[in-house]
mmCIF file of C-alpha atoms in Angstrom:
data_model
loop_
_atom_site.group_PDB
_atom_site.id
_atom_site.type_symbol
_atom_site.label_atom_id
_atom_site.label_comp_id
_atom_site.label_asym_id
_atom_site.label_seq_id
_atom_site.Cartn_x
_atom_site.Cartn_y
_atom_site.Cartn_z
ATOM 1 C CA MET A 22 149.371 100.951 83.795
ATOM 2 C CA ASN A 23 152.198 103.334 84.711
ATOM 3 C CA VAL A 24 153.861 102.701 81.345
ATOM 4 C CA LEU A 25 150.627 103.293 79.415
ATOM 5 C CA GLN A 26 149.443 106.238 81.524
ATOM 6 C CA PRO A 27 151.074 108.974 79.379
ATOM 7 C CA LEU A 28 149.496 107.425 76.267
ATOM 8 C CA LEU A 29 146.085 107.183 77.931
ATOM 9 C CA THR A 30 146.380 110.790 79.116
ATOM 10 C CA SER A 31 147.096 111.908 75.555
ATOM 11 C CA VAL A 32 144.064 110.001 74.283
ATOM 12 C CA ILE A 33 141.904 111.593 76.998
ATOM 13 C CA VAL A 34 143.010 115.049 75.841
ATOM 14 C CA ILE A 35 142.170 114.171 72.225
ATOM 15 C CA PHE A 36 138.807 112.751 73.273
ATOM 16 C CA ILE A 37 137.748 115.834 75.244
ATOM 17 C CA ALA A 38 138.906 118.308 72.586
ATOM 18 C CA THR A 39 137.456 116.472 69.573
ATOM 19 C CA THR A 40 134.162 115.864 71.368
ATOM 20 C CA MET A 41 133.607 119.554 72.026
ATOM 21 C CA PHE A 42 134.888 120.492 68.567
ATOM 22 C CA ALA A 43 132.330 118.142 67.004
ATOM 23 C CA VAL A 44 129.605 119.609 69.231
ATOM 24 C CA GLY A 45 130.556 123.112 68.108
ATOM 25 C CA LEU A 46 130.498 122.088 64.456
ATOM 26 C CA GLY A 47 126.959 120.811 64.920
ATOM 27 C CA ALA A 48 125.628 123.787 66.892
ATOM 28 C CA THR A 49 124.002 126.921 65.496
ATOM 29 C CA LEU A 50 123.603 130.306 67.105
ATOM 30 C CA SER A 51 119.894 130.373 66.285
ATOM 31 C CA VAL A 52 119.194 127.149 68.197
ATOM 32 C CA LEU A 53 121.320 128.285 71.138
ATOM 33 C CA ARG A 54 119.454 131.596 71.235
ATOM 34 C CA ALA A 55 116.120 129.757 71.143
ATOM 35 C CA VAL A 56 117.103 127.661 74.167
ATOM 36 C CA LEU A 57 118.305 130.728 76.059
ATOM 37 C CA ALA A 58 115.042 132.490 75.263
ATOM 38 C CA ASN A 59 113.044 129.757 77.048
ATOM 39 C CA VAL A 60 113.916 131.099 80.484
ATOM 40 C CA VAL A 61 111.740 128.715 82.511
ATOM 41 C CA LEU A 62 113.127 125.614 80.816
ATOM 42 C CA LEU A 63 116.679 126.929 81.103
ATOM 43 C CA LEU A 64 116.373 127.651 84.825
ATOM 44 C CA LEU A 65 114.794 124.265 85.546
ATOM 45 C CA VAL A 66 117.486 122.403 83.601
ATOM 46 C CA LEU A 67 120.222 124.348 85.395
ATOM 47 C CA LEU A 68 118.588 123.583 88.745
ATOM 48 C CA ALA A 69 118.439 119.877 87.912
ATOM 49 C CA ASN A 70 121.953 119.533 86.523
ATOM 50 C CA LEU A 71 123.933 121.932 88.704
ATOM 51 C CA VAL A 72 122.193 121.421 92.062
ATOM 52 C CA ALA A 73 119.815 118.456 92.268
ATOM 53 C CA ILE A 74 121.910 115.825 90.483
ATOM 54 C CA PRO A 75 125.216 116.571 92.288
ATOM 55 C CA LEU A 76 123.285 116.227 95.555
ATOM 56 C CA LEU A 77 121.702 113.031 94.200
ATOM 57 C CA GLY A 78 125.165 111.599 93.551
ATOM 58 C CA TRP A 79 126.203 112.383 97.103
ATOM 59 C CA GLY A 80 123.011 110.854 98.488
ATOM 60 C CA ILE A 81 123.324 107.619 96.503
ATOM 61 C CA ALA A 82 127.029 107.258 97.323
ATOM 62 C CA ALA A 83 126.198 107.602 101.036
ATOM 63 C CA LEU A 84 123.112 105.379 100.839
ATOM 64 C CA PHE A 85 125.036 102.519 99.214
ATOM 65 C CA GLY A 86 128.024 102.994 101.519
ATOM 66 C CA LEU A 87 130.461 103.094 98.617
ATOM 67 C CA PRO A 88 134.189 102.657 99.223
ATOM 68 C CA SER A 89 136.318 105.776 98.995
ATOM 69 C CA ALA A 90 137.368 105.444 95.341
ATOM 70 C CA ALA A 91 133.830 104.775 94.083
ATOM 71 C CA PHE A 92 132.436 107.497 96.369
ATOM 72 C CA ILE A 93 134.827 110.032 94.819
ATOM 73 C CA ALA A 94 134.140 108.795 91.282
ATOM 74 C CA LEU A 95 130.365 109.105 91.646
ATOM 75 C CA LEU A 96 130.650 112.608 93.134
ATOM 76 C CA LEU A 97 132.910 113.700 90.265
ATOM 77 C CA ILE A 98 130.538 112.315 87.645
ATOM 78 C CA ALA A 99 127.444 113.744 89.333
ATOM 79 C CA SER A 100 129.002 117.223 89.494
ATOM 80 C CA SER A 101 129.886 117.326 85.788
ATOM 81 C CA PRO A 102 126.905 118.151 83.528
ATOM 82 C CA GLY A 103 126.679 118.232 79.767
ATOM 83 C CA GLY A 104 127.947 114.820 78.647
ATOM 84 C CA PRO A 105 128.052 114.645 74.816
ATOM 85 C CA PHE A 106 126.344 111.259 74.825
ATOM 86 C CA GLY A 107 123.304 112.923 76.378
ATOM 87 C CA ALA A 108 122.544 114.593 73.055
ATOM 88 C CA LYS A 109 122.895 111.211 71.352
ATOM 89 C CA LEU A 110 120.289 109.758 73.694
ATOM 90 C CA GLY A 111 117.903 112.342 72.274
ATOM 91 C CA MET A 112 118.471 110.808 68.860
ATOM 92 C CA VAL A 113 118.105 107.250 70.171
ATOM 93 C CA GLN A 114 114.728 108.021 71.760
ATOM 94 C CA ASN A 115 113.521 110.102 68.768
ATOM 95 C CA GLY A 116 113.151 113.073 71.070
ATOM 96 C CA ASP A 117 113.701 116.798 70.648
ATOM 97 C CA VAL A 118 117.209 116.456 69.219
ATOM 98 C CA ALA A 119 117.819 120.162 68.537
ATOM 99 C CA ALA A 120 116.839 121.252 72.053
ATOM 100 C CA GLY A 121 118.792 118.382 73.627
ATOM 101 C CA ALA A 122 121.970 119.198 71.692
ATOM 102 C CA ALA A 123 121.693 122.910 72.477
ATOM 103 C CA MET A 124 121.113 122.290 76.190
ATOM 104 C CA GLN A 125 123.971 119.796 76.334
ATOM 105 C CA VAL A 126 126.300 122.400 74.831
ATOM 106 C CA LEU A 127 125.228 125.045 77.330
ATOM 107 C CA LEU A 128 125.570 122.658 80.268
ATOM 108 C CA ALA A 129 129.048 121.580 79.157
ATOM 109 C CA ALA A 130 130.098 125.219 78.877
ATOM 110 C CA ILE A 131 128.633 126.244 82.236
ATOM 111 C CA GLY A 132 129.851 123.034 83.861
ATOM 112 C CA SER A 133 133.416 123.881 82.868
ATOM 113 C CA ILE A 134 133.164 126.731 85.369
ATOM 114 C CA THR A 135 130.952 125.208 88.088
ATOM 115 C CA PHE A 136 132.525 121.739 88.260
ATOM 116 C CA GLY A 137 135.504 122.526 90.506
ATOM 117 C CA PRO A 138 133.650 124.609 93.115
ATOM 118 C CA THR A 139 130.758 122.124 93.210
ATOM 119 C CA VAL A 140 133.062 119.169 93.838
ATOM 120 C CA ASN A 141 134.983 121.013 96.556
ATOM 121 C CA ILE A 142 131.782 121.994 98.371
ATOM 122 C CA ILE A 143 130.435 118.431 98.317
ATOM 123 C CA PHE A 144 133.829 116.914 99.223
ATOM 124 C CA GLN A 145 133.991 119.170 102.270
ATOM 125 C CA ALA A 146 130.381 118.566 103.298
ATOM 126 C CA ALA A 147 130.645 114.798 102.803
ATOM 127 C CA ASN A 148 134.139 114.579 104.304
ATOM 128 C CA ALA A 149 135.232 112.778 101.128
ATOM 129 C CA GLY A 150 138.327 112.898 98.952
ATOM 130 C CA GLY A 151 140.776 112.192 101.779
ATOM 131 C CA GLY A 152 141.172 115.894 102.466
ATOM 132 C CA VAL A 153 141.997 116.623 98.829
ATOM 133 C CA ALA A 154 140.580 119.862 97.443
ATOM 134 C CA LEU A 155 140.555 120.453 93.713
ATOM 135 C CA ASP A 156 142.817 123.239 92.499
ATOM 136 C CA VAL A 157 139.902 125.187 91.036
ATOM 137 C CA PRO A 158 141.887 127.742 88.959
ATOM 138 C CA THR A 159 144.116 125.052 87.417
ATOM 139 C CA LEU A 160 141.219 122.682 86.804
ATOM 140 C CA MET A 161 139.033 125.455 85.409
ATOM 141 C CA LEU A 162 141.794 126.577 83.051
ATOM 142 C CA THR A 163 142.387 122.990 81.909
ATOM 143 C CA VAL A 164 138.702 122.331 81.297
ATOM 144 C CA VAL A 165 138.159 125.669 79.567
ATOM 145 C CA VAL A 166 141.097 125.054 77.231
ATOM 146 C CA LEU A 167 140.047 121.473 76.476
ATOM 147 C CA GLN A 168 136.295 122.126 76.210
ATOM 148 C CA LEU A 169 135.345 125.732 75.556
ATOM 149 C CA VAL A 170 138.117 126.604 73.111
ATOM 150 C CA PRO A 171 137.444 123.644 70.759
ATOM 151 C CA PHE A 172 133.716 124.283 71.047
ATOM 152 C CA ALA A 173 134.152 127.981 70.217
ATOM 153 C CA VAL A 174 136.325 127.122 67.220
ATOM 154 C CA GLY A 175 133.746 124.627 65.959
ATOM 155 C CA LEU A 176 130.912 127.113 66.481
ATOM 156 C CA ILE A 177 132.783 129.818 64.561
ATOM 157 C CA VAL A 178 133.454 127.441 61.673
ATOM 158 C CA ARG A 179 129.777 126.419 61.638
ATOM 159 C CA HIS A 180 128.636 130.059 61.636
ATOM 160 C CA TYR A 181 130.970 131.382 58.951
ATOM 161 C CA ALA A 182 131.564 128.251 56.838
ATOM 162 C CA PRO A 183 128.607 125.843 57.235
ATOM 163 C CA PRO A 184 129.626 123.512 54.366
ATOM 164 C CA THR A 185 133.087 123.116 55.887
ATOM 165 C CA ALA A 186 131.619 122.438 59.324
ATOM 166 C CA LEU A 187 129.253 119.791 57.956
ATOM 167 C CA SER A 188 132.085 118.087 56.088
ATOM 168 C CA TRP A 189 134.412 118.096 59.103
ATOM 169 C CA ARG A 190 131.849 117.005 61.693
ATOM 170 C CA PRO A 191 131.643 113.273 60.787
ATOM 171 C CA ALA A 192 135.425 112.866 61.128
ATOM 172 C CA ALA A 193 135.450 114.765 64.429
ATOM 173 C CA ALA A 194 132.541 112.680 65.743
ATOM 174 C CA ARG A 195 134.240 109.424 64.717
ATOM 175 C CA THR A 196 137.454 110.503 66.430
ATOM 176 C CA SER A 197 135.470 111.344 69.563
ATOM 177 C CA ASN A 198 133.702 107.960 69.548
ATOM 178 C CA VAL A 199 136.880 105.966 68.940
ATOM 179 C CA THR A 200 138.916 107.794 71.569
ATOM 180 C CA PHE A 201 136.055 107.429 74.075
ATOM 181 C CA LEU A 202 136.128 103.662 73.581
ATOM 182 C CA ILE A 203 139.924 103.621 73.911
ATOM 183 C CA VAL A 204 139.740 105.645 77.126
ATOM 184 C CA LEU A 205 137.017 103.412 78.558
ATOM 185 C CA VAL A 206 138.814 100.187 77.666
ATOM 186 C CA GLY A 207 142.122 101.604 78.903
ATOM 187 C CA MET A 208 140.582 102.579 82.222
ATOM 188 C CA LEU A 209 138.966 99.151 82.642
ATOM 189 C CA LEU A 210 141.969 97.057 81.575
ATOM 190 C CA GLY A 211 144.557 99.238 83.253
ATOM 191 C CA ASN A 212 142.683 99.089 86.535
ATOM 192 C CA TRP A 213 140.909 95.742 86.194
ATOM 193 C CA ARG A 214 141.752 94.585 89.728
ATOM 194 C CA ASP A 215 140.074 97.665 91.165
ATOM 195 C CA VAL A 216 137.075 97.171 88.871
ATOM 196 C CA VAL A 217 136.701 93.539 89.966
ATOM 197 C CA GLU A 218 136.796 94.600 93.611
ATOM 198 C CA LEU A 219 133.938 97.027 92.939
ATOM 199 C CA ILE A 220 131.561 94.228 91.901
ATOM 200 C CA GLY A 221 130.896 93.233 95.477
ATOM 201 C CA SER A 222 130.712 96.812 96.756
ATOM 202 C CA LEU A 223 127.438 97.825 95.088
ATOM 203 C CA SER A 224 129.302 100.495 93.090
ATOM 204 C CA LEU A 225 127.946 99.296 89.751
ATOM 205 C CA LEU A 226 124.413 99.192 91.130
ATOM 206 C CA ALA A 227 124.871 102.693 92.558
ATOM 207 C CA GLY A 228 125.895 104.036 89.140
ATOM 208 C CA PHE A 229 122.928 102.284 87.552
ATOM 209 C CA VAL A 230 120.450 103.704 90.070
ATOM 210 C CA PHE A 231 122.020 107.155 89.835
ATOM 211 C CA ALA A 232 121.457 107.271 86.060
ATOM 212 C CA ILE A 233 117.815 106.155 86.353
ATOM 213 C CA VAL A 234 116.970 108.715 89.048
ATOM 214 C CA ALA A 235 118.888 111.447 87.193
ATOM 215 C CA PHE A 236 116.876 110.642 84.048
ATOM 216 C CA THR A 237 113.681 110.955 86.087
ATOM 217 C CA LEU A 238 114.767 114.220 87.694
ATOM 218 C CA GLY A 239 115.818 115.711 84.377
ATOM 219 C CA THR A 240 112.450 114.803 82.876
ATOM 220 C CA ALA A 241 110.470 116.133 85.832
ATOM 221 C CA LEU A 242 112.390 119.415 85.971
ATOM 222 C CA ALA A 243 111.642 120.399 82.372
ATOM 223 C CA THR A 244 108.814 122.039 80.474
ATOM 224 C CA GLY A 245 107.198 121.585 77.091
ATOM 225 C CA GLN A 246 106.058 118.546 75.176
ATOM 226 C CA TRP A 247 106.824 115.072 76.483
ATOM 227 C CA ALA A 248 109.503 114.429 73.840
ATOM 228 C CA ARG A 249 111.410 117.522 74.943
ATOM 229 C CA ARG A 250 111.087 116.634 78.624
ATOM 230 C CA THR A 251 112.429 113.099 78.201
ATOM 231 C CA THR A 252 115.235 114.495 76.053
ATOM 232 C CA MET A 253 116.209 116.729 78.971
ATOM 233 C CA GLY A 254 116.080 113.583 81.103
ATOM 234 C CA GLY A 255 118.611 111.896 78.835
ATOM 235 C CA VAL A 256 120.880 114.935 78.952
ATOM 236 C CA ALA A 257 120.704 114.897 82.757
ATOM 237 C CA ALA A 258 121.406 111.163 83.063
ATOM 238 C CA VAL A 259 124.626 111.138 81.031
ATOM 239 C CA ARG A 260 127.295 113.249 82.682
ATOM 240 C CA ASN A 261 130.427 114.813 81.192
ATOM 241 C CA GLU A 262 133.401 112.556 81.826
ATOM 242 C CA GLY A 263 135.920 115.139 80.547
ATOM 243 C CA PRO A 264 136.167 117.331 83.670
ATOM 244 C CA ALA A 265 136.004 114.232 85.895
ATOM 245 C CA LEU A 266 138.969 112.683 84.088
ATOM 246 C CA ALA A 267 140.868 115.958 84.299
ATOM 247 C CA ALA A 268 140.171 116.146 88.036
ATOM 248 C CA VAL A 269 141.427 112.600 88.642
ATOM 249 C CA GLY A 270 144.643 113.468 86.819
ATOM 250 C CA ILE A 271 145.231 116.826 88.501
ATOM 251 C CA ALA A 272 144.047 116.165 92.058
ATOM 252 C CA PHE A 273 144.533 112.404 92.479
ATOM 253 C CA GLY A 274 147.479 111.631 90.192
ATOM 254 C CA ASN A 275 145.397 109.245 88.074
ATOM 255 C CA GLU A 276 144.965 106.926 91.054
ATOM 256 C CA PRO A 277 144.111 103.481 89.592
ATOM 257 C CA ALA A 278 141.289 102.778 92.072
ATOM 258 C CA ILE A 279 139.495 106.032 91.189
ATOM 259 C CA MET A 280 140.081 105.586 87.442
ATOM 260 C CA GLY A 281 138.622 102.087 87.611
ATOM 261 C CA ALA A 282 135.652 103.277 89.647
ATOM 262 C CA LEU A 283 135.075 106.120 87.186
ATOM 263 C CA ALA A 284 134.952 103.675 84.279
ATOM 264 C CA ALA A 285 132.588 101.375 86.185
ATOM 265 C CA VAL A 286 130.203 104.230 87.068
ATOM 266 C CA LEU A 287 130.200 105.494 83.474
ATOM 267 C CA LEU A 288 129.449 102.035 82.062
ATOM 268 C CA SER A 289 126.692 101.262 84.541
ATOM 269 C CA GLY A 290 125.128 104.662 83.856
ATOM 270 C CA LEU A 291 125.053 104.041 80.123
ATOM 271 C CA ALA A 292 123.630 100.567 80.775
ATOM 272 C CA ALA A 293 120.723 102.240 82.577
ATOM 273 C CA ALA A 294 120.095 105.184 80.243
ATOM 274 C CA LEU A 295 120.250 103.400 76.877
ATOM 275 C CA PRO A 296 117.360 100.958 77.532
ATOM 276 C CA ILE A 297 115.163 103.844 78.726
ATOM 277 C CA ALA A 298 115.851 105.714 75.486
ATOM 278 C CA ALA A 299 115.196 102.570 73.451
ATOM 279 C CA VAL A 300 111.818 102.023 75.145
ATOM 280 C CA LEU A 301 110.836 105.628 74.464
ATOM 281 C CA SER A 302 111.862 105.212 70.830
ATOM 282 C CA ARG A 303 109.701 102.105 70.382
ATOM 283 C CA ARG A 304 106.773 103.841 72.038
ATOM 284 C CA ARG A 305 107.083 106.840 69.732
ATOM 285 C CA ALA A 306 107.366 104.641 66.660
ATOM 286 C CA THR A 307 103.759 103.564 67.239
ATOM 287 C CA GLN A 308 102.475 107.110 67.717
ATOM 288 C CA SER A 309 101.913 110.051 65.410
ATOM 289 C CA PRO A 310 103.990 113.192 66.041
ATOM 290 C CA GLU A 311 100.867 114.970 67.363
ATOM 291 C CA SER A 312 100.016 112.229 69.826
ATOM 292 C CA ASP A 313 103.583 112.158 71.103
ATOM 293 C CA ARG A 314 103.512 115.916 71.463
ATOM 294 C CA LEU A 315 100.543 115.622 73.787
ATOM 295 C CA ALA A 316 101.506 112.343 75.426
ATOM 296 C CA GLY A 317 103.053 112.080 78.836
ATOM 297 C CA PRO A 318 104.106 109.145 80.979
ATOM 298 C CA PRO A 319 102.301 105.817 80.561
ATOM 299 C CA GLY A 320 98.691 106.282 81.659
ATOM 300 C CA HIS A 321 98.774 110.002 80.941
ATOM 301 C CA GLU A 322 96.734 109.612 77.740
ATOM 302 C CA ARG A 323 93.979 107.735 79.590
ATOM 303 C CA GLN A 324 93.944 110.393 82.289
ATOM 304 C CA ASN A 325 93.508 113.078 79.627
ATOM 305 C CA ARG A 326 90.467 111.305 78.187
ATOM 306 C CA GLU A 327 88.877 110.867 81.585
ATOM 307 C CA THR A 328 89.227 114.559 82.364
#
């Protein structure tokens, strides 16, 4: 792994930058303004993603008694909102794609600033991280450069040259997807012994449960039609691995045990969130847009008729 680490680090940088560049190319100022204008929804989503879910990660890590590496990995993931795949879950479930993408962008941008302080506060409160405190200025600068700058460039291109943005976006998205797979495989293969050790430690189950509860929290702490609320749930369930990877590199020297745990938590989270989105998609395929607009959780329609 030591020989391949510089290569993997380079791929991680490309993944983070191209992901946010692709997000910027697909964003529009009008949609972002519309999300910002819905103050109640915005505040609830911020509460869920910046406060409730980081605390949820801490609670689940403590409840399952995770080993140190997995404990740290889950806290890092839980404290990092705005994962790009969250917007894709909105597409998978046939939800409110525009609102999901806009909220994911805003969370990624805000999370670039809040991630370091949030992790340090929870590390100190939970007595985790082996006494390590994230270098917030360095981490914030790294995340801002890797996330906000590419996003801003993509957004500018989209605003002033929409045809160019639309033509560039597929290539940027493909690069993001491919590099994500390379990073995930590299983390698993390069740290496979640590990943195998996690199987008996409930770490995979903890990541799975975390994603399900985060999806539920994100849905509950949202407003609007049911499709929009479940889209916010998908955004909440899938966290942003970019800052977490940067933190492991800066604060923990790419420690193999933490890298392996990070990959395991990410995979188990996706394994939980994707089936939920698929079920929602099948349910909506049998409903008209109007019925889905009014529909809520299973049983909600019957309750409406009875009242």
